[in-house]
Amino acid sequence: MTTLREYVAGWAATAADLSELAAELSPTDLALPTDCPGWTVHDVLAHCVAVESELAGDGRPRVEVDTSRPHIAGAANVYTERGVLALRTQSGDGLVAAFRDAVRRRTGLLEAMDLDRPPERPDLTPGDIDWDWPTLMRNRVIDLWVHDQDIRRAVGSPGHLDSPGARVAQETFASALPFIVAKRAGASPGATVVVDITGPVSAVYGVRVGPDGRGEPTEAAAEDPTARLTMSTEVFTMLGAGRRDPATLPISVAGDAGLAADIVANMTLTM
């Protein structure tokens, strides 16, 4: 189990990676569309700035949001859109400076805290979600890394696929596979599924559905599973983040093709 201290280190590394990437973006890059519906590269970066600034103590933007836009549905999307709109006119250099300042202040707050014995709950969480400290920092790693990848795909600059952020995102998404296979995809009792990740963060994840219909991880992958899905780290995390239609992604399937299709269709965990 990853500790809070490890999550904080992963957050710092991922924030540094994103900061370096953001500093290289041109005005043309910032205007490019991303896999996040309705968001440009500028919008993705603005979202990261807004959340880190809020957690550093700057408060929450008070901006009216047009909820008729297709990509805005529900309170969570309204919350994230406010941060984007509040920074819509900020220059690229301004966003980079604001992000670095927020990360610097957040680092100071974290360094002043006993990471081995943290308070039970953070004073601030995005949208006041009820998270403990490990959950908050794990999810900050995932959010920053997933958006780093959104920007990289948009500007055609792949990288950071073997970073601490990649590992945290993949391992977190993989922990949901038993639920996805058994409940969302409806695999029958006795079914076994193997998800083979070819890398850069290579791993093999096995799931067995018990007699009670519940999925459970298996340390040893079945030699002849009901279904085997093979894909890269990038594809696996794109599925978990709900970034693209599974039909457009390179996924190799062996065994029960119907079950495999149901699994990949139900892998979105965050957007």
PDB file of C-alpha atoms in Angstrom:
ATOM      1  CA  MET A   1       0.000   0.000   0.000  1.00  0.00           C
ATOM      2  CA  THR A   2       1.400   3.375  -0.989  1.00  0.00           C
ATOM      3  CA  THR A   3       1.979   5.738   1.933  1.00  0.00           C
ATOM      4  CA  LEU A   4       1.052   9.404   2.160  1.00  0.00           C
ATOM      5  CA  ARG A   5       4.745  10.278   2.024  1.00  0.00           C
ATOM      6  CA  GLU A   6       5.053   8.398  -1.284  1.00  0.00           C
ATOM      7  CA  TYR A   7       1.981  10.120  -2.693  1.00  0.00           C
ATOM      8  CA  VAL A   8       3.390  13.517  -1.732  1.00  0.00           C
ATOM      9  CA  ALA A   9       6.663  12.659  -3.467  1.00  0.00           C
ATOM     10  CA  GLY A  10       4.696  11.521  -6.531  1.00  0.00           C
ATOM     11  CA  TRP A  11       2.699  14.759  -6.515  1.00  0.00           C
ATOM     12  CA  ALA A  12       5.878  16.854  -6.344  1.00  0.00           C
ATOM     13  CA  ALA A  13       7.460  14.937  -9.221  1.00  0.00           C
ATOM     14  CA  THR A  14       4.318  15.116 -11.351  1.00  0.00           C
ATOM     15  CA  ALA A  15       3.861  18.837 -10.668  1.00  0.00           C
ATOM     16  CA  ALA A  16       7.475  19.455 -11.686  1.00  0.00           C
ATOM     17  CA  ASP A  17       6.954  17.479 -14.910  1.00  0.00           C
ATOM     18  CA  LEU A  18       3.804  19.442 -15.755  1.00  0.00           C
ATOM     19  CA  SER A  19       5.479  22.744 -14.938  1.00  0.00           C
ATOM     20  CA  GLU A  20       8.346  21.944 -17.299  1.00  0.00           C
ATOM     21  CA  LEU A  21       5.949  20.911 -20.065  1.00  0.00           C
ATOM     22  CA  ALA A  22       3.744  23.989 -19.606  1.00  0.00           C
ATOM     23  CA  ALA A  23       6.718  26.339 -19.883  1.00  0.00           C
ATOM     24  CA  GLU A  24       7.438  24.986 -23.381  1.00  0.00           C
ATOM     25  CA  LEU A  25       3.936  25.618 -24.751  1.00  0.00           C
ATOM     26  CA  SER A  26       3.452  28.242 -27.448  1.00  0.00           C
ATOM     27  CA  PRO A  27       0.286  30.328 -27.916  1.00  0.00           C
ATOM     28  CA  THR A  28      -0.590  27.995 -30.795  1.00  0.00           C
ATOM     29  CA  ASP A  29      -0.182  24.972 -28.495  1.00  0.00           C
ATOM     30  CA  LEU A  30      -2.392  26.546 -25.848  1.00  0.00           C
ATOM     31  CA  ALA A  31      -5.241  26.950 -28.335  1.00  0.00           C
ATOM     32  CA  LEU A  32      -5.278  23.301 -29.411  1.00  0.00           C
ATOM     33  CA  PRO A  33      -8.266  21.089 -28.462  1.00  0.00           C
ATOM     34  CA  THR A  34      -7.716  18.187 -26.064  1.00  0.00           C
ATOM     35  CA  ASP A  35      -9.453  14.901 -25.280  1.00  0.00           C
ATOM     36  CA  CYS A  36     -11.315  16.734 -22.477  1.00  0.00           C
ATOM     37  CA  PRO A  37     -14.624  17.799 -24.084  1.00  0.00           C
ATOM     38  CA  GLY A  38     -14.848  21.564 -24.493  1.00  0.00           C
ATOM     39  CA  TRP A  39     -11.323  22.213 -23.182  1.00  0.00           C
ATOM     40  CA  THR A  40      -8.260  23.515 -24.963  1.00  0.00           C
ATOM     41  CA  VAL A  41      -4.705  22.992 -23.726  1.00  0.00           C
ATOM     42  CA  HIS A  42      -5.014  26.398 -22.012  1.00  0.00           C
ATOM     43  CA  ASP A  43      -8.173  25.203 -20.247  1.00  0.00           C
ATOM     44  CA  VAL A  44      -6.519  22.005 -19.023  1.00  0.00           C
ATOM     45  CA  LEU A  45      -3.588  23.941 -17.622  1.00  0.00           C
ATOM     46  CA  ALA A  46      -5.938  26.520 -16.074  1.00  0.00           C
ATOM     47  CA  HIS A  47      -7.823  23.745 -14.306  1.00  0.00           C
ATOM     48  CA  CYS A  48      -4.599  22.446 -12.762  1.00  0.00           C
ATOM     49  CA  VAL A  49      -3.659  25.954 -11.651  1.00  0.00           C
ATOM     50  CA  ALA A  50      -7.099  26.583 -10.166  1.00  0.00           C
ATOM     51  CA  VAL A  51      -7.185  23.416  -8.052  1.00  0.00           C
ATOM     52  CA  GLU A  52      -3.632  23.733  -6.740  1.00  0.00           C
ATOM     53  CA  SER A  53      -4.225  27.424  -5.960  1.00  0.00           C
ATOM     54  CA  GLU A  54      -7.407  26.588  -4.075  1.00  0.00           C
ATOM     55  CA  LEU A  55      -5.610  23.937  -2.029  1.00  0.00           C
ATOM     56  CA  ALA A  56      -2.853  26.457  -1.312  1.00  0.00           C
ATOM     57  CA  GLY A  57      -5.472  28.683   0.331  1.00  0.00           C
ATOM     58  CA  ASP A  58      -6.528  31.095  -2.419  1.00  0.00           C
ATOM     59  CA  GLY A  59     -10.217  30.280  -2.169  1.00  0.00           C
ATOM     60  CA  ARG A  60     -12.659  29.139  -4.807  1.00  0.00           C
ATOM     61  CA  PRO A  61     -13.454  31.229  -7.901  1.00  0.00           C
ATOM     62  CA  ARG A  62     -16.921  32.786  -8.014  1.00  0.00           C
ATOM     63  CA  VAL A  63     -17.721  32.648 -11.707  1.00  0.00           C
ATOM     64  CA  GLU A  64     -21.021  32.077 -13.471  1.00  0.00           C
ATOM     65  CA  VAL A  65     -21.033  28.878 -15.528  1.00  0.00           C
ATOM     66  CA  ASP A  66     -23.175  28.268 -18.605  1.00  0.00           C
ATOM     67  CA  THR A  67     -24.620  24.864 -17.733  1.00  0.00           C
ATOM     68  CA  SER A  68     -26.210  24.513 -21.168  1.00  0.00           C
ATOM     69  CA  ARG A  69     -22.828  23.632 -22.680  1.00  0.00           C
ATOM     70  CA  PRO A  70     -22.718  19.888 -23.483  1.00  0.00           C
ATOM     71  CA  HIS A  71     -19.614  19.067 -21.415  1.00  0.00           C
ATOM     72  CA  ILE A  72     -21.016  20.582 -18.219  1.00  0.00           C
ATOM     73  CA  ALA A  73     -23.359  18.264 -16.341  1.00  0.00           C
ATOM     74  CA  GLY A  74     -23.601  18.085 -12.572  1.00  0.00           C
ATOM     75  CA  ALA A  75     -22.028  19.941  -9.673  1.00  0.00           C
ATOM     76  CA  ALA A  76     -18.559  18.458 -10.189  1.00  0.00           C
ATOM     77  CA  ASN A  77     -18.318  19.803 -13.745  1.00  0.00           C
ATOM     78  CA  VAL A  78     -19.616  23.212 -12.662  1.00  0.00           C
ATOM     79  CA  TYR A  79     -16.934  23.312  -9.967  1.00  0.00           C
ATOM     80  CA  THR A  80     -14.096  22.503 -12.370  1.00  0.00           C
ATOM     81  CA  GLU A  81     -15.408  24.857 -15.050  1.00  0.00           C
ATOM     82  CA  ARG A  82     -15.352  27.796 -12.633  1.00  0.00           C
ATOM     83  CA  GLY A  83     -11.616  27.452 -12.207  1.00  0.00           C
ATOM     84  CA  VAL A  84     -11.108  27.322 -15.970  1.00  0.00           C
ATOM     85  CA  LEU A  85     -13.288  30.359 -16.655  1.00  0.00           C
ATOM     86  CA  ALA A  86     -11.622  32.412 -13.928  1.00  0.00           C
ATOM     87  CA  LEU A  87      -8.294  32.012 -15.737  1.00  0.00           C
ATOM     88  CA  ARG A  88      -9.549  32.116 -19.328  1.00  0.00           C
ATOM     89  CA  THR A  89      -7.767  35.390 -20.147  1.00  0.00           C
ATOM     90  CA  GLN A  90      -4.520  34.535 -18.333  1.00  0.00           C
ATOM     91  CA  SER A  91      -1.460  34.250 -20.568  1.00  0.00           C
ATOM     92  CA  GLY A  92       0.521  31.033 -20.824  1.00  0.00           C
ATOM     93  CA  ASP A  93       3.393  32.577 -18.892  1.00  0.00           C
ATOM     94  CA  GLY A  94       0.935  33.754 -16.267  1.00  0.00           C
ATOM     95  CA  LEU A  95      -0.495  30.264 -15.868  1.00  0.00           C
ATOM     96  CA  VAL A  96       2.969  28.760 -15.476  1.00  0.00           C
ATOM     97  CA  ALA A  97       3.921  31.364 -12.854  1.00  0.00           C
ATOM     98  CA  ALA A  98       0.655  30.826 -10.957  1.00  0.00           C
ATOM     99  CA  PHE A  99       1.048  27.051 -11.031  1.00  0.00           C
ATOM    100  CA  ARG A 100       4.611  27.196  -9.771  1.00  0.00           C
ATOM    101  CA  ASP A 101       3.622  29.604  -7.005  1.00  0.00           C
ATOM    102  CA  ALA A 102       0.728  27.377  -5.889  1.00  0.00           C
ATOM    103  CA  VAL A 103       2.939  24.282  -5.904  1.00  0.00           C
ATOM    104  CA  ARG A 104       5.617  26.142  -3.920  1.00  0.00           C
ATOM    105  CA  ARG A 105       3.102  27.173  -1.259  1.00  0.00           C
ATOM    106  CA  ARG A 106       1.525  23.721  -1.160  1.00  0.00           C
ATOM    107  CA  THR A 107       4.970  22.183  -0.748  1.00  0.00           C
ATOM    108  CA  GLY A 108       5.588  24.416   2.263  1.00  0.00           C
ATOM    109  CA  LEU A 109       2.300  23.371   3.845  1.00  0.00           C
ATOM    110  CA  LEU A 110       3.052  19.692   3.291  1.00  0.00           C
ATOM    111  CA  GLU A 111       6.598  19.995   4.623  1.00  0.00           C
ATOM    112  CA  ALA A 112       5.217  21.477   7.832  1.00  0.00           C
ATOM    113  CA  MET A 113       2.946  18.469   8.347  1.00  0.00           C
ATOM    114  CA  ASP A 114       3.860  15.103   9.895  1.00  0.00           C
ATOM    115  CA  LEU A 115       3.307  12.920   6.839  1.00  0.00           C
ATOM    116  CA  ASP A 116       3.591   9.767   8.924  1.00  0.00           C
ATOM    117  CA  ARG A 117       0.817  10.929  11.269  1.00  0.00           C
ATOM    118  CA  PRO A 118      -1.287  13.434   9.322  1.00  0.00           C
ATOM    119  CA  PRO A 119      -4.555  14.964  10.503  1.00  0.00           C
ATOM    120  CA  GLU A 120      -7.500  12.694   9.764  1.00  0.00           C
ATOM    121  CA  ARG A 121      -8.987  15.067   7.204  1.00  0.00           C
ATOM    122  CA  PRO A 122      -7.497  17.916   5.152  1.00  0.00           C
ATOM    123  CA  ASP A 123      -8.874  21.391   5.787  1.00  0.00           C
ATOM    124  CA  LEU A 124      -9.319  21.827   2.036  1.00  0.00           C
ATOM    125  CA  THR A 125     -10.292  19.377  -0.679  1.00  0.00           C
ATOM    126  CA  PRO A 126     -11.457  20.046  -4.256  1.00  0.00           C
ATOM    127  CA  GLY A 127     -15.157  20.812  -4.068  1.00  0.00           C
ATOM    128  CA  ASP A 128     -15.199  19.859  -0.358  1.00  0.00           C
ATOM    129  CA  ILE A 129     -15.107  16.147  -1.166  1.00  0.00           C
ATOM    130  CA  ASP A 130     -14.779  13.991   1.953  1.00  0.00           C
ATOM    131  CA  TRP A 131     -11.285  12.593   1.401  1.00  0.00           C
ATOM    132  CA  ASP A 132      -8.572  11.697   3.866  1.00  0.00           C
ATOM    133  CA  TRP A 133      -4.993  12.861   3.256  1.00  0.00           C
ATOM    134  CA  PRO A 134      -3.769   9.791   1.316  1.00  0.00           C
ATOM    135  CA  THR A 135      -6.820   9.902  -0.960  1.00  0.00           C
ATOM    136  CA  LEU A 136      -6.389  13.626  -1.598  1.00  0.00           C
ATOM    137  CA  MET A 137      -2.736  13.357  -2.514  1.00  0.00           C
ATOM    138  CA  ARG A 138      -3.188  10.184  -4.556  1.00  0.00           C
ATOM    139  CA  ASN A 139      -5.918  11.890  -6.564  1.00  0.00           C
ATOM    140  CA  ARG A 140      -3.832  15.032  -7.031  1.00  0.00           C
ATOM    141  CA  VAL A 141      -1.079  12.864  -8.550  1.00  0.00           C
ATOM    142  CA  ILE A 142      -3.593  11.239 -10.887  1.00  0.00           C
ATOM    143  CA  ASP A 143      -5.261  14.521 -11.873  1.00  0.00           C
ATOM    144  CA  LEU A 144      -1.989  16.286 -12.681  1.00  0.00           C
ATOM    145  CA  TRP A 145      -0.527  13.312 -14.539  1.00  0.00           C
ATOM    146  CA  VAL A 146      -3.665  12.597 -16.571  1.00  0.00           C
ATOM    147  CA  HIS A 147      -3.794  16.260 -17.604  1.00  0.00           C
ATOM    148  CA  ASP A 148      -0.068  16.227 -18.409  1.00  0.00           C
ATOM    149  CA  GLN A 149      -0.929  13.412 -20.815  1.00  0.00           C
ATOM    150  CA  ASP A 150      -3.934  15.313 -22.218  1.00  0.00           C
ATOM    151  CA  ILE A 151      -1.605  18.179 -23.103  1.00  0.00           C
ATOM    152  CA  ARG A 152       1.079  15.890 -24.519  1.00  0.00           C
ATOM    153  CA  ARG A 153      -1.366  14.125 -26.836  1.00  0.00           C
ATOM    154  CA  ALA A 154      -2.771  17.452 -27.989  1.00  0.00           C
ATOM    155  CA  VAL A 155       0.616  18.966 -28.860  1.00  0.00           C
ATOM    156  CA  GLY A 156       2.187  15.722 -30.093  1.00  0.00           C
ATOM    157  CA  SER A 157       4.883  15.477 -27.430  1.00  0.00           C
ATOM    158  CA  PRO A 158       4.683  12.052 -25.761  1.00  0.00           C
ATOM    159  CA  GLY A 159       6.495  11.456 -22.489  1.00  0.00           C
ATOM    160  CA  HIS A 160       6.254  10.818 -18.735  1.00  0.00           C
ATOM    161  CA  LEU A 161       4.652   7.398 -19.345  1.00  0.00           C
ATOM    162  CA  ASP A 162       7.098   5.726 -16.958  1.00  0.00           C
ATOM    163  CA  SER A 163       6.901   8.400 -14.252  1.00  0.00           C
ATOM    164  CA  PRO A 164       5.636   8.186 -10.648  1.00  0.00           C
ATOM    165  CA  GLY A 165       2.374   9.717 -11.850  1.00  0.00           C
ATOM    166  CA  ALA A 166       1.943   6.975 -14.437  1.00  0.00           C
ATOM    167  CA  ARG A 167       2.507   4.312 -11.805  1.00  0.00           C
ATOM    168  CA  VAL A 168       0.039   5.826  -9.337  1.00  0.00           C
ATOM    169  CA  ALA A 169      -2.637   6.259 -12.015  1.00  0.00           C
ATOM    170  CA  GLN A 170      -2.225   2.747 -13.416  1.00  0.00           C
ATOM    171  CA  GLU A 171      -2.174   1.053 -10.014  1.00  0.00           C
ATOM    172  CA  THR A 172      -5.215   3.018  -8.847  1.00  0.00           C
ATOM    173  CA  PHE A 173      -7.227   2.227 -11.962  1.00  0.00           C
ATOM    174  CA  ALA A 174      -6.143  -1.423 -11.755  1.00  0.00           C
ATOM    175  CA  SER A 175      -7.451  -1.675  -8.190  1.00  0.00           C
ATOM    176  CA  ALA A 176     -10.963  -1.169  -9.593  1.00  0.00           C
ATOM    177  CA  LEU A 177     -10.728  -4.042 -12.084  1.00  0.00           C
ATOM    178  CA  PRO A 178     -12.467  -6.626  -9.832  1.00  0.00           C
ATOM    179  CA  PHE A 179     -15.493  -4.312  -9.534  1.00  0.00           C
ATOM    180  CA  ILE A 180     -15.437  -3.453 -13.236  1.00  0.00           C
ATOM    181  CA  VAL A 181     -15.261  -7.092 -14.338  1.00  0.00           C
ATOM    182  CA  ALA A 182     -17.835  -8.502 -11.923  1.00  0.00           C
ATOM    183  CA  LYS A 183     -20.332  -5.666 -11.496  1.00  0.00           C
ATOM    184  CA  ARG A 184     -20.067  -3.298 -14.418  1.00  0.00           C
ATOM    185  CA  ALA A 185     -19.302  -5.898 -17.095  1.00  0.00           C
ATOM    186  CA  GLY A 186     -21.405  -8.595 -15.400  1.00  0.00           C
ATOM    187  CA  ALA A 187     -18.938 -11.461 -15.750  1.00  0.00           C
ATOM    188  CA  SER A 188     -20.387 -14.785 -14.590  1.00  0.00           C
ATOM    189  CA  PRO A 189     -19.185 -16.620 -11.458  1.00  0.00           C
ATOM    190  CA  GLY A 190     -16.081 -18.607 -12.292  1.00  0.00           C
ATOM    191  CA  ALA A 191     -14.967 -16.243 -15.039  1.00  0.00           C
ATOM    192  CA  THR A 192     -11.324 -15.191 -15.062  1.00  0.00           C
ATOM    193  CA  VAL A 193      -9.901 -12.109 -16.745  1.00  0.00           C
ATOM    194  CA  VAL A 194      -6.322 -11.043 -17.315  1.00  0.00           C
ATOM    195  CA  VAL A 195      -5.310  -7.505 -18.240  1.00  0.00           C
ATOM    196  CA  ASP A 196      -1.749  -7.504 -19.544  1.00  0.00           C
ATOM    197  CA  ILE A 197      -0.105  -4.065 -19.577  1.00  0.00           C
ATOM    198  CA  THR A 198       2.875  -4.061 -21.906  1.00  0.00           C
ATOM    199  CA  GLY A 199       4.465  -0.896 -20.523  1.00  0.00           C
ATOM    200  CA  PRO A 200       6.228   1.378 -19.976  1.00  0.00           C
ATOM    201  CA  VAL A 201       4.686   0.477 -16.578  1.00  0.00           C
ATOM    202  CA  SER A 202       4.411  -3.217 -17.352  1.00  0.00           C
ATOM    203  CA  ALA A 203       2.141  -5.375 -15.185  1.00  0.00           C
ATOM    204  CA  VAL A 204      -0.292  -8.277 -15.308  1.00  0.00           C
ATOM    205  CA  TYR A 205      -3.586  -7.949 -13.441  1.00  0.00           C
ATOM    206  CA  GLY A 206      -5.786 -10.974 -12.871  1.00  0.00           C
ATOM    207  CA  VAL A 207      -9.422 -11.058 -11.730  1.00  0.00           C
ATOM    208  CA  ARG A 208     -11.555 -14.040 -10.742  1.00  0.00           C
ATOM    209  CA  VAL A 209     -15.316 -13.832 -10.171  1.00  0.00           C
ATOM    210  CA  GLY A 210     -16.324 -15.841  -7.117  1.00  0.00           C
ATOM    211  CA  PRO A 211     -19.485 -17.929  -6.563  1.00  0.00           C
ATOM    212  CA  ASP A 212     -21.094 -14.898  -4.919  1.00  0.00           C
ATOM    213  CA  GLY A 213     -20.613 -12.850  -8.086  1.00  0.00           C
ATOM    214  CA  ARG A 214     -17.941 -10.633  -6.565  1.00  0.00           C
ATOM    215  CA  GLY A 215     -14.643 -10.001  -8.307  1.00  0.00           C
ATOM    216  CA  GLU A 216     -11.363 -10.569  -6.550  1.00  0.00           C
ATOM    217  CA  PRO A 217      -7.783  -9.968  -7.653  1.00  0.00           C
ATOM    218  CA  THR A 218      -5.598 -12.977  -8.321  1.00  0.00           C
ATOM    219  CA  GLU A 219      -1.850 -12.775  -7.911  1.00  0.00           C
ATOM    220  CA  ALA A 220      -1.204 -15.485 -10.477  1.00  0.00           C
ATOM    221  CA  ALA A 221      -2.766 -14.842 -13.864  1.00  0.00           C
ATOM    222  CA  ALA A 222      -4.879 -17.701 -15.180  1.00  0.00           C
ATOM    223  CA  GLU A 223      -3.158 -19.711 -17.926  1.00  0.00           C
ATOM    224  CA  ASP A 224      -6.370 -19.923 -19.933  1.00  0.00           C
ATOM    225  CA  PRO A 225      -8.556 -17.008 -18.774  1.00  0.00           C
ATOM    226  CA  THR A 226     -12.076 -16.415 -19.975  1.00  0.00           C
ATOM    227  CA  ALA A 227     -10.789 -13.202 -21.535  1.00  0.00           C
ATOM    228  CA  ARG A 228      -7.353 -11.652 -21.893  1.00  0.00           C
ATOM    229  CA  LEU A 229      -6.864  -7.992 -22.796  1.00  0.00           C
ATOM    230  CA  THR A 230      -3.448  -6.659 -23.783  1.00  0.00           C
ATOM    231  CA  MET A 231      -2.671  -2.965 -24.049  1.00  0.00           C
ATOM    232  CA  SER A 232      -0.077  -0.319 -23.212  1.00  0.00           C
ATOM    233  CA  THR A 233       0.128   1.837 -20.092  1.00  0.00           C
ATOM    234  CA  GLU A 234      -1.109   4.799 -22.138  1.00  0.00           C
ATOM    235  CA  VAL A 235      -4.163   2.951 -23.455  1.00  0.00           C
ATOM    236  CA  PHE A 236      -5.039   1.487 -20.048  1.00  0.00           C
ATOM    237  CA  THR A 237      -4.944   4.866 -18.347  1.00  0.00           C
ATOM    238  CA  MET A 238      -6.816   6.539 -21.198  1.00  0.00           C
ATOM    239  CA  LEU A 239      -9.604   4.012 -20.632  1.00  0.00           C
ATOM    240  CA  GLY A 240      -9.601   4.652 -16.882  1.00  0.00           C
ATOM    241  CA  ALA A 241      -9.717   8.404 -17.461  1.00  0.00           C
ATOM    242  CA  GLY A 242     -12.477   8.098 -20.063  1.00  0.00           C
ATOM    243  CA  ARG A 243     -10.486   9.889 -22.729  1.00  0.00           C
ATOM    244  CA  ARG A 244     -11.357   8.061 -25.952  1.00  0.00           C
ATOM    245  CA  ASP A 245     -13.779   5.547 -27.420  1.00  0.00           C
ATOM    246  CA  PRO A 246     -12.321   2.067 -26.729  1.00  0.00           C
ATOM    247  CA  ALA A 247     -13.045   1.120 -30.348  1.00  0.00           C
ATOM    248  CA  THR A 248     -10.407   3.646 -31.461  1.00  0.00           C
ATOM    249  CA  LEU A 249      -7.655   2.307 -29.172  1.00  0.00           C
ATOM    250  CA  PRO A 250      -5.151  -0.511 -29.850  1.00  0.00           C
ATOM    251  CA  ILE A 251      -6.334  -3.330 -27.575  1.00  0.00           C
ATOM    252  CA  SER A 252      -5.602  -6.999 -28.243  1.00  0.00           C
ATOM    253  CA  VAL A 253      -8.268  -9.467 -27.099  1.00  0.00           C
ATOM    254  CA  ALA A 254      -8.155 -13.237 -26.688  1.00  0.00           C
ATOM    255  CA  GLY A 255     -10.998 -15.422 -25.444  1.00  0.00           C
ATOM    256  CA  ASP A 256     -14.507 -14.108 -24.837  1.00  0.00           C
ATOM    257  CA  ALA A 257     -14.687 -11.043 -27.089  1.00  0.00           C
ATOM    258  CA  GLY A 258     -18.100 -10.036 -25.769  1.00  0.00           C
ATOM    259  CA  LEU A 259     -16.924  -9.966 -22.166  1.00  0.00           C
ATOM    260  CA  ALA A 260     -13.775  -8.081 -23.178  1.00  0.00           C
ATOM    261  CA  ALA A 261     -15.886  -5.477 -24.982  1.00  0.00           C
ATOM    262  CA  ASP A 262     -18.101  -5.055 -21.916  1.00  0.00           C
ATOM    263  CA  ILE A 263     -15.036  -4.568 -19.724  1.00  0.00           C
ATOM    264  CA  VAL A 264     -13.394  -1.865 -21.839  1.00  0.00           C
ATOM    265  CA  ALA A 265     -16.740  -0.128 -22.292  1.00  0.00           C
ATOM    266  CA  ASN A 266     -17.059   0.183 -18.520  1.00  0.00           C
ATOM    267  CA  MET A 267     -13.531   1.125 -17.483  1.00  0.00           C
ATOM    268  CA  THR A 268     -14.036   4.881 -17.062  1.00  0.00           C
ATOM    269  CA  LEU A 269     -13.326   5.838 -13.464  1.00  0.00           C
ATOM    270  CA  THR A 270     -12.663   9.566 -13.731  1.00  0.00           C
ATOM    271  CA  MET A 271     -13.057  12.255 -16.373  1.00  0.00           C
TER     272      MET A 271
END
